[in-house]
Amino acid sequence: ITAPSDTTLSAIPSAGASNGSVAWTVTTDNPAGYTLSVKAGSNPALAAGSNSFSDYSPSGANPDYSWAVGATASAFGFSPEGADTASRYLDNGSSCGTGASNATDQCWDGFSTTNRTIAQSSTSNTPNGIATTVKLKAEIGSSKTQPIGSYAATLTVTATPQ
């Protein structure tokens, strides 16, 4: 697995969103493939001292096809993209967890302190490997007062053989 550089989201003045992304490439010669998982180092994931953004919370059991944060809320979440994206994050053009599409900037989920599978393959992918990009988004609703600070999230990404 590659070790990418840290990602910095731009400052959000008082309301609005900031986007970023980070990519990991997994290379395996295991004929049964691999699983790639992500988890947050804290709950909530994005915090500055005692202040934090809520972890994004989908409206149902599957990720939300479109990102949505209420006017009085702030949230931090992610959407994985790549050839090996896990079925939870695949879509049919309007819903996630169904279909075979991996639409750009769709299927948003919140971080957890337990592993969430974001990509998996059932075959070897040597010598080049497969990249999985995790899109990150933080948003402050139009009526939310979010304390100013240098917010940070620690994510642990793990690749394991199948």
Short mmCIF file of C-alpha atoms in Angstrom, two decimals, residues 18-135:
data_model
loop_
_atom_site.label_atom_id
_atom_site.label_comp_id
_atom_site.label_asym_id
_atom_site.label_seq_id
_atom_site.Cartn_x
_atom_site.Cartn_y
_atom_site.Cartn_z
CA SER A 18 -14.27 22.41 1.62
CA ASN A 19 -13.19 19.41 -0.44
CA GLY A 20 -10.04 17.34 -0.66
CA SER A 21 -8.89 13.90 -1.65
CA VAL A 22 -6.23 11.34 -0.90
CA ALA A 23 -5.36 8.15 -2.79
CA TRP A 24 -3.88 4.81 -1.79
CA THR A 25 -2.62 2.23 -4.28
CA VAL A 26 -2.74 -1.40 -3.22
CA THR A 27 -0.60 -3.95 -5.04
CA THR A 28 -1.01 -7.64 -4.29
CA ASP A 29 0.12 -10.89 -5.85
CA ASN A 30 -2.43 -12.77 -3.76
CA PRO A 31 -4.66 -14.63 -6.27
CA ALA A 32 -7.63 -14.06 -3.93
CA GLY A 33 -7.13 -10.26 -3.92
CA TYR A 34 -7.34 -7.79 -1.04
CA THR A 35 -9.61 -5.64 1.11
CA LEU A 36 -8.94 -1.96 1.83
CA SER A 37 -10.48 -0.44 4.96
CA VAL A 38 -10.50 2.99 6.59
CA LYS A 39 -11.23 4.09 10.14
CA ALA A 40 -11.00 7.33 12.12
CA GLY A 41 -8.71 7.79 15.08
CA SER A 42 -11.42 9.59 17.06
CA ASN A 43 -15.16 10.06 17.28
CA PRO A 44 -16.00 12.46 15.77
CA ALA A 45 -13.19 12.26 13.24
CA LEU A 46 -12.62 15.98 12.52
CA ALA A 47 -11.86 17.94 15.68
CA ALA A 48 -9.96 20.89 17.15
CA GLY A 49 -9.71 20.47 20.91
CA SER A 50 -13.25 20.20 22.28
CA ASN A 51 -14.78 21.50 19.01
CA SER A 52 -15.66 19.19 16.15
CA PHE A 53 -17.60 18.56 12.97
CA SER A 54 -20.14 15.75 13.27
CA ASP A 55 -19.31 12.62 11.30
CA TYR A 56 -21.53 12.65 8.22
CA SER A 57 -24.64 10.58 8.84
CA PRO A 58 -26.41 9.06 5.81
CA SER A 59 -30.21 9.19 5.86
CA GLY A 60 -30.48 5.37 5.71
CA ALA A 61 -28.44 2.19 5.95
CA ASN A 62 -26.49 2.95 2.74
CA PRO A 63 -24.40 6.02 1.95
CA ASP A 64 -26.28 9.06 0.59
CA TYR A 65 -26.06 9.41 -3.18
CA SER A 66 -25.84 13.20 -2.80
CA TRP A 67 -24.10 15.07 0.01
CA ALA A 68 -26.60 16.91 2.24
CA VAL A 69 -25.94 18.88 5.44
CA GLY A 70 -28.69 20.80 7.22
CA ALA A 71 -28.54 24.56 7.77
CA THR A 72 -27.87 24.17 11.51
CA ALA A 73 -25.28 21.40 11.23
CA SER A 74 -21.64 20.84 10.33
CA ALA A 75 -20.35 17.51 9.03
CA PHE A 76 -17.26 15.71 7.73
CA GLY A 77 -17.51 12.69 5.45
CA PHE A 78 -16.05 10.73 2.56
CA SER A 79 -16.74 9.00 -0.73
CA PRO A 80 -14.37 6.36 -2.18
CA GLU A 81 -13.71 6.06 -5.91
CA GLY A 82 -11.74 3.60 -8.03
CA ALA A 83 -11.91 0.37 -9.99
CA ASP A 84 -12.14 -1.78 -6.84
CA THR A 85 -14.64 0.35 -4.88
CA ALA A 86 -16.65 -1.77 -2.43
CA SER A 87 -20.28 -2.51 -3.36
CA ARG A 88 -21.56 -0.29 -0.50
CA TYR A 89 -20.28 2.71 -2.48
CA LEU A 90 -21.44 1.64 -5.94
CA ASP A 91 -24.60 3.18 -7.34
CA ASN A 92 -27.31 2.87 -9.98
CA GLY A 93 -27.38 6.58 -10.81
CA SER A 94 -29.59 7.58 -7.89
CA SER A 95 -28.98 5.21 -4.94
CA CYS A 96 -25.90 3.74 -3.29
CA GLY A 97 -25.32 0.14 -2.28
CA THR A 98 -26.92 -1.01 -5.52
CA GLY A 99 -25.79 -1.05 -9.13
CA ALA A 100 -22.32 -1.18 -10.63
CA SER A 101 -21.54 2.51 -11.27
CA ASN A 102 -19.02 4.51 -9.26
CA ALA A 103 -20.22 8.02 -10.06
CA THR A 104 -17.82 10.83 -9.22
CA ASP A 105 -18.50 12.65 -5.93
CA GLN A 106 -21.46 10.45 -5.02
CA CYS A 107 -22.20 7.92 -2.22
CA TRP A 108 -21.21 9.87 0.90
CA ASP A 109 -20.60 8.21 4.24
CA GLY A 110 -19.36 9.14 7.69
CA PHE A 111 -16.22 7.93 9.40
CA SER A 112 -16.24 5.43 12.23
CA THR A 113 -13.63 4.26 14.72
CA THR A 114 -14.13 0.74 13.36
CA ASN A 115 -12.96 -0.34 9.91
CA ARG A 116 -15.20 0.35 6.92
CA THR A 117 -14.37 -1.59 3.76
CA ILE A 118 -13.93 0.93 0.95
CA ALA A 119 -12.38 -1.27 -1.76
CA GLN A 120 -11.87 -4.95 -2.47
CA SER A 121 -10.77 -7.25 -5.22
CA SER A 122 -10.90 -11.00 -5.72
CA THR A 123 -7.83 -11.18 -7.97
CA SER A 124 -4.13 -10.36 -8.03
CA ASN A 125 -3.27 -6.92 -9.42
CA THR A 126 0.52 -7.02 -9.84
CA PRO A 127 2.60 -5.30 -10.96
CA ASN A 128 0.77 -1.95 -11.08
CA GLY A 129 -1.83 -2.18 -8.31
CA ILE A 130 -5.12 -0.31 -8.13
CA ALA A 131 -5.63 3.18 -6.70
CA THR A 132 -8.58 4.05 -4.48
CA THR A 133 -9.23 7.76 -4.02
CA VAL A 134 -11.09 8.92 -0.94
CA LYS A 135 -12.89 12.21 -1.51
#
